[in-house]
């Protein structure tokens, strides 16, 4: 039997510098949920297929279930909780999901929104087909995807002053 190894991870989560000793085998999903109570990071498939655990790491979306917590050392991590304004107000993309009825059970929503944030922060204008492809790493069993696509497209156009 071998001993479990732990390493100190220092990173920024939603704008806050943190340090945590983590099991070297732990996923970033586990660290975010268990150690920091960031429950928007969902445990779905745990093999990088469904997108429910997506978080932004240094501005790029990753499936946190297949990203080791120790790899987060020195990184800037953003979860859905980090999108809220100073008084708890929703971001434009969160509000768009509500306005477009893009939420049903809500399980996949945080991951979809974090991918949408990456898309929106690129500052690029995408076609509907391009958006569909960019969002294709997510599984949703309720909405049929169209309302999600509408929410992202409308927010993109609003941000680019075209809608």
PDB file of C-alpha atoms in Angstrom:
ATOM      1  CA  UNK A   1       0.000   0.000   0.000  1.00  0.00           C
ATOM      2  CA  UNK A   2       1.364   3.443  -0.874  1.00  0.00           C
ATOM      3  CA  UNK A   3       0.918   6.779   0.794  1.00  0.00           C
ATOM      4  CA  UNK A   4      -1.248   9.424  -0.779  1.00  0.00           C
ATOM      5  CA  UNK A   5       0.773  12.388  -1.919  1.00  0.00           C
ATOM      6  CA  UNK A   6      -0.380  15.954  -1.411  1.00  0.00           C
ATOM      7  CA  UNK A   7       0.809  19.142  -3.035  1.00  0.00           C
ATOM      8  CA  UNK A   8       0.167  22.775  -2.262  1.00  0.00           C
ATOM      9  CA  UNK A   9      -1.826  24.526  -4.982  1.00  0.00           C
ATOM     10  CA  UNK A  10      -1.777  28.328  -5.078  1.00  0.00           C
ATOM     11  CA  UNK A  11      -4.165  29.898  -7.552  1.00  0.00           C
ATOM     12  CA  UNK A  12      -6.802  32.585  -8.005  1.00  0.00           C
ATOM     13  CA  UNK A  13     -10.426  31.487  -7.934  1.00  0.00           C
ATOM     14  CA  UNK A  14     -13.028  34.065  -8.951  1.00  0.00           C
ATOM     15  CA  UNK A  15     -10.613  36.891  -8.169  1.00  0.00           C
ATOM     16  CA  UNK A  16      -9.531  35.550  -4.769  1.00  0.00           C
ATOM     17  CA  UNK A  17      -6.014  34.206  -4.103  1.00  0.00           C
ATOM     18  CA  UNK A  18      -6.213  30.808  -2.427  1.00  0.00           C
ATOM     19  CA  UNK A  19      -3.890  28.055  -1.221  1.00  0.00           C
ATOM     20  CA  UNK A  20      -4.904  24.456  -0.646  1.00  0.00           C
ATOM     21  CA  UNK A  21      -3.176  21.156  -0.009  1.00  0.00           C
ATOM     22  CA  UNK A  22      -4.675  18.704  -2.480  1.00  0.00           C
ATOM     23  CA  UNK A  23      -4.349  15.023  -3.237  1.00  0.00           C
ATOM     24  CA  UNK A  24      -2.255  14.783  -6.412  1.00  0.00           C
ATOM     25  CA  UNK A  25      -4.943  12.491  -7.879  1.00  0.00           C
ATOM     26  CA  UNK A  26      -7.823  14.933  -7.265  1.00  0.00           C
ATOM     27  CA  UNK A  27      -9.602  16.590 -10.156  1.00  0.00           C
ATOM     28  CA  UNK A  28     -10.117  20.327 -10.325  1.00  0.00           C
ATOM     29  CA  UNK A  29     -13.868  19.594 -10.088  1.00  0.00           C
ATOM     30  CA  UNK A  30     -13.322  17.923  -6.726  1.00  0.00           C
ATOM     31  CA  UNK A  31     -11.147  20.745  -5.413  1.00  0.00           C
ATOM     32  CA  UNK A  32     -13.592  23.455  -6.491  1.00  0.00           C
ATOM     33  CA  UNK A  33     -16.655  21.647  -5.114  1.00  0.00           C
ATOM     34  CA  UNK A  34     -15.246  20.036  -1.980  1.00  0.00           C
ATOM     35  CA  UNK A  35     -12.697  22.594  -0.816  1.00  0.00           C
ATOM     36  CA  UNK A  36     -14.299  25.846  -2.004  1.00  0.00           C
ATOM     37  CA  UNK A  37     -18.041  24.955  -2.117  1.00  0.00           C
ATOM     38  CA  UNK A  38     -18.327  26.096  -5.745  1.00  0.00           C
ATOM     39  CA  UNK A  39     -21.284  23.900  -6.539  1.00  0.00           C
ATOM     40  CA  UNK A  40     -21.965  25.394  -9.960  1.00  0.00           C
ATOM     41  CA  UNK A  41     -19.170  23.085 -11.133  1.00  0.00           C
ATOM     42  CA  UNK A  42     -21.253  19.976 -11.776  1.00  0.00           C
ATOM     43  CA  UNK A  43     -20.148  16.362 -11.678  1.00  0.00           C
ATOM     44  CA  UNK A  44     -21.690  14.891 -14.794  1.00  0.00           C
ATOM     45  CA  UNK A  45     -19.884  12.225 -16.773  1.00  0.00           C
ATOM     46  CA  UNK A  46     -16.465  12.669 -15.086  1.00  0.00           C
ATOM     47  CA  UNK A  47     -14.728  11.754 -18.365  1.00  0.00           C
ATOM     48  CA  UNK A  48     -14.750  15.107 -20.206  1.00  0.00           C
ATOM     49  CA  UNK A  49     -17.752  14.367 -22.430  1.00  0.00           C
ATOM     50  CA  UNK A  50     -20.706  16.406 -21.110  1.00  0.00           C
ATOM     51  CA  UNK A  51     -19.337  19.896 -20.317  1.00  0.00           C
ATOM     52  CA  UNK A  52     -21.247  20.261 -17.026  1.00  0.00           C
ATOM     53  CA  UNK A  53     -17.981  20.899 -15.158  1.00  0.00           C
ATOM     54  CA  UNK A  54     -16.586  23.559 -17.509  1.00  0.00           C
ATOM     55  CA  UNK A  55     -14.621  26.386 -15.922  1.00  0.00           C
ATOM     56  CA  UNK A  56     -12.393  29.081 -17.358  1.00  0.00           C
ATOM     57  CA  UNK A  57      -8.696  28.634 -16.678  1.00  0.00           C
ATOM     58  CA  UNK A  58      -6.662  31.667 -17.723  1.00  0.00           C
ATOM     59  CA  UNK A  59      -9.583  32.627 -19.995  1.00  0.00           C
ATOM     60  CA  UNK A  60      -9.942  29.265 -21.738  1.00  0.00           C
ATOM     61  CA  UNK A  61     -12.662  26.687 -21.074  1.00  0.00           C
ATOM     62  CA  UNK A  62     -11.684  23.298 -19.722  1.00  0.00           C
ATOM     63  CA  UNK A  63     -13.530  20.235 -18.489  1.00  0.00           C
ATOM     64  CA  UNK A  64     -12.475  20.425 -14.842  1.00  0.00           C
ATOM     65  CA  UNK A  65     -13.285  16.732 -14.291  1.00  0.00           C
ATOM     66  CA  UNK A  66     -10.267  15.658 -16.370  1.00  0.00           C
ATOM     67  CA  UNK A  67      -8.016  18.538 -15.273  1.00  0.00           C
ATOM     68  CA  UNK A  68      -5.932  17.691 -12.218  1.00  0.00           C
ATOM     69  CA  UNK A  69      -6.216  20.129  -9.319  1.00  0.00           C
ATOM     70  CA  UNK A  70      -2.417  20.374  -9.110  1.00  0.00           C
ATOM     71  CA  UNK A  71      -2.324  21.706 -12.693  1.00  0.00           C
ATOM     72  CA  UNK A  72      -4.251  24.743 -11.433  1.00  0.00           C
ATOM     73  CA  UNK A  73      -1.186  25.985  -9.548  1.00  0.00           C
ATOM     74  CA  UNK A  74      -0.520  29.598 -10.573  1.00  0.00           C
ATOM     75  CA  UNK A  75      -3.660  29.753 -12.708  1.00  0.00           C
ATOM     76  CA  UNK A  76      -6.662  32.079 -12.716  1.00  0.00           C
ATOM     77  CA  UNK A  77      -9.876  30.065 -12.455  1.00  0.00           C
ATOM     78  CA  UNK A  78     -13.394  31.388 -13.009  1.00  0.00           C
ATOM     79  CA  UNK A  79     -16.600  29.577 -12.222  1.00  0.00           C
ATOM     80  CA  UNK A  80     -20.205  30.629 -12.648  1.00  0.00           C
ATOM     81  CA  UNK A  81     -20.124  32.131  -9.141  1.00  0.00           C
ATOM     82  CA  UNK A  82     -17.435  34.547 -10.378  1.00  0.00           C
ATOM     83  CA  UNK A  83     -19.807  36.062 -12.951  1.00  0.00           C
ATOM     84  CA  UNK A  84     -22.082  37.691 -10.383  1.00  0.00           C
ATOM     85  CA  UNK A  85     -21.822  41.438  -9.899  1.00  0.00           C
ATOM     86  CA  UNK A  86     -20.821  43.034  -6.573  1.00  0.00           C
ATOM     87  CA  UNK A  87     -24.418  43.020  -5.314  1.00  0.00           C
ATOM     88  CA  UNK A  88     -25.215  39.560  -6.647  1.00  0.00           C
ATOM     89  CA  UNK A  89     -26.628  40.787  -9.952  1.00  0.00           C
ATOM     90  CA  UNK A  90     -26.529  38.392 -12.879  1.00  0.00           C
ATOM     91  CA  UNK A  91     -24.205  38.890 -15.829  1.00  0.00           C
ATOM     92  CA  UNK A  92     -25.717  39.603 -19.242  1.00  0.00           C
ATOM     93  CA  UNK A  93     -25.283  36.006 -20.418  1.00  0.00           C
ATOM     94  CA  UNK A  94     -26.914  34.614 -17.261  1.00  0.00           C
ATOM     95  CA  UNK A  95     -29.868  36.973 -17.752  1.00  0.00           C
ATOM     96  CA  UNK A  96     -30.072  35.980 -21.423  1.00  0.00           C
ATOM     97  CA  UNK A  97     -30.416  32.312 -20.436  1.00  0.00           C
ATOM     98  CA  UNK A  98     -33.403  33.304 -18.290  1.00  0.00           C
ATOM     99  CA  UNK A  99     -34.914  35.631 -20.922  1.00  0.00           C
ATOM    100  CA  UNK A 100     -34.621  33.006 -23.675  1.00  0.00           C
ATOM    101  CA  UNK A 101     -35.903  30.155 -21.470  1.00  0.00           C
ATOM    102  CA  UNK A 102     -32.599  28.367 -22.036  1.00  0.00           C
ATOM    103  CA  UNK A 103     -32.784  26.727 -18.600  1.00  0.00           C
ATOM    104  CA  UNK A 104     -34.930  23.768 -17.696  1.00  0.00           C
ATOM    105  CA  UNK A 105     -33.446  21.410 -15.114  1.00  0.00           C
ATOM    106  CA  UNK A 106     -30.353  23.650 -14.951  1.00  0.00           C
ATOM    107  CA  UNK A 107     -27.737  20.922 -14.511  1.00  0.00           C
ATOM    108  CA  UNK A 108     -25.862  21.714 -17.730  1.00  0.00           C
ATOM    109  CA  UNK A 109     -26.379  25.476 -17.500  1.00  0.00           C
ATOM    110  CA  UNK A 110     -23.240  26.554 -15.588  1.00  0.00           C
ATOM    111  CA  UNK A 111     -20.954  24.713 -18.012  1.00  0.00           C
ATOM    112  CA  UNK A 112     -22.787  26.111 -21.035  1.00  0.00           C
ATOM    113  CA  UNK A 113     -22.548  29.630 -19.606  1.00  0.00           C
ATOM    114  CA  UNK A 114     -18.811  29.320 -18.957  1.00  0.00           C
ATOM    115  CA  UNK A 115     -18.266  28.223 -22.575  1.00  0.00           C
ATOM    116  CA  UNK A 116     -20.464  31.143 -23.659  1.00  0.00           C
ATOM    117  CA  UNK A 117     -18.284  33.508 -21.598  1.00  0.00           C
ATOM    118  CA  UNK A 118     -15.198  32.286 -23.469  1.00  0.00           C
ATOM    119  CA  UNK A 119     -17.009  32.804 -26.787  1.00  0.00           C
ATOM    120  CA  UNK A 120     -18.265  36.272 -25.825  1.00  0.00           C
ATOM    121  CA  UNK A 121     -14.935  37.443 -24.404  1.00  0.00           C
ATOM    122  CA  UNK A 122     -13.221  36.610 -27.694  1.00  0.00           C
ATOM    123  CA  UNK A 123     -14.919  39.724 -29.107  1.00  0.00           C
ATOM    124  CA  UNK A 124     -15.524  37.887 -32.376  1.00  0.00           C
ATOM    125  CA  UNK A 125     -18.767  37.655 -34.264  1.00  0.00           C
ATOM    126  CA  UNK A 126     -19.747  34.093 -35.040  1.00  0.00           C
ATOM    127  CA  UNK A 127     -22.421  32.720 -37.342  1.00  0.00           C
ATOM    128  CA  UNK A 128     -25.177  30.622 -35.814  1.00  0.00           C
ATOM    129  CA  UNK A 129     -23.537  27.483 -37.241  1.00  0.00           C
ATOM    130  CA  UNK A 130     -20.183  28.448 -35.729  1.00  0.00           C
ATOM    131  CA  UNK A 131     -21.852  29.042 -32.363  1.00  0.00           C
ATOM    132  CA  UNK A 132     -23.552  25.650 -32.611  1.00  0.00           C
ATOM    133  CA  UNK A 133     -20.159  24.016 -33.171  1.00  0.00           C
ATOM    134  CA  UNK A 134     -18.501  25.984 -30.350  1.00  0.00           C
ATOM    135  CA  UNK A 135     -21.239  24.861 -27.948  1.00  0.00           C
ATOM    136  CA  UNK A 136     -21.228  21.249 -29.150  1.00  0.00           C
ATOM    137  CA  UNK A 137     -19.084  19.988 -26.248  1.00  0.00           C
ATOM    138  CA  UNK A 138     -22.126  20.054 -23.979  1.00  0.00           C
ATOM    139  CA  UNK A 139     -24.893  17.592 -23.355  1.00  0.00           C
ATOM    140  CA  UNK A 140     -28.346  18.852 -22.438  1.00  0.00           C
ATOM    141  CA  UNK A 141     -31.249  16.495 -21.992  1.00  0.00           C
ATOM    142  CA  UNK A 142     -34.011  19.073 -21.571  1.00  0.00           C
ATOM    143  CA  UNK A 143     -33.878  22.136 -23.796  1.00  0.00           C
ATOM    144  CA  UNK A 144     -33.134  20.939 -27.300  1.00  0.00           C
ATOM    145  CA  UNK A 145     -30.299  23.480 -27.519  1.00  0.00           C
ATOM    146  CA  UNK A 146     -32.082  26.124 -29.621  1.00  0.00           C
ATOM    147  CA  UNK A 147     -32.904  28.461 -26.724  1.00  0.00           C
ATOM    148  CA  UNK A 148     -29.317  28.152 -25.458  1.00  0.00           C
ATOM    149  CA  UNK A 149     -28.074  29.081 -28.924  1.00  0.00           C
ATOM    150  CA  UNK A 150     -30.514  32.023 -29.011  1.00  0.00           C
ATOM    151  CA  UNK A 151     -29.245  33.292 -25.629  1.00  0.00           C
ATOM    152  CA  UNK A 152     -25.602  33.166 -26.694  1.00  0.00           C
ATOM    153  CA  UNK A 153     -26.278  34.668 -30.124  1.00  0.00           C
ATOM    154  CA  UNK A 154     -28.359  37.557 -28.751  1.00  0.00           C
ATOM    155  CA  UNK A 155     -25.782  38.349 -26.062  1.00  0.00           C
ATOM    156  CA  UNK A 156     -22.974  38.261 -28.642  1.00  0.00           C
ATOM    157  CA  UNK A 157     -24.863  40.650 -30.947  1.00  0.00           C
ATOM    158  CA  UNK A 158     -25.762  42.960 -28.060  1.00  0.00           C
ATOM    159  CA  UNK A 159     -22.135  43.100 -26.949  1.00  0.00           C
ATOM    160  CA  UNK A 160     -21.045  43.799 -30.512  1.00  0.00           C
ATOM    161  CA  UNK A 161     -23.800  46.461 -30.839  1.00  0.00           C
ATOM    162  CA  UNK A 162     -25.540  44.566 -33.633  1.00  0.00           C
ATOM    163  CA  UNK A 163     -28.731  43.465 -32.011  1.00  0.00           C
TER     164      UNK A 163
END
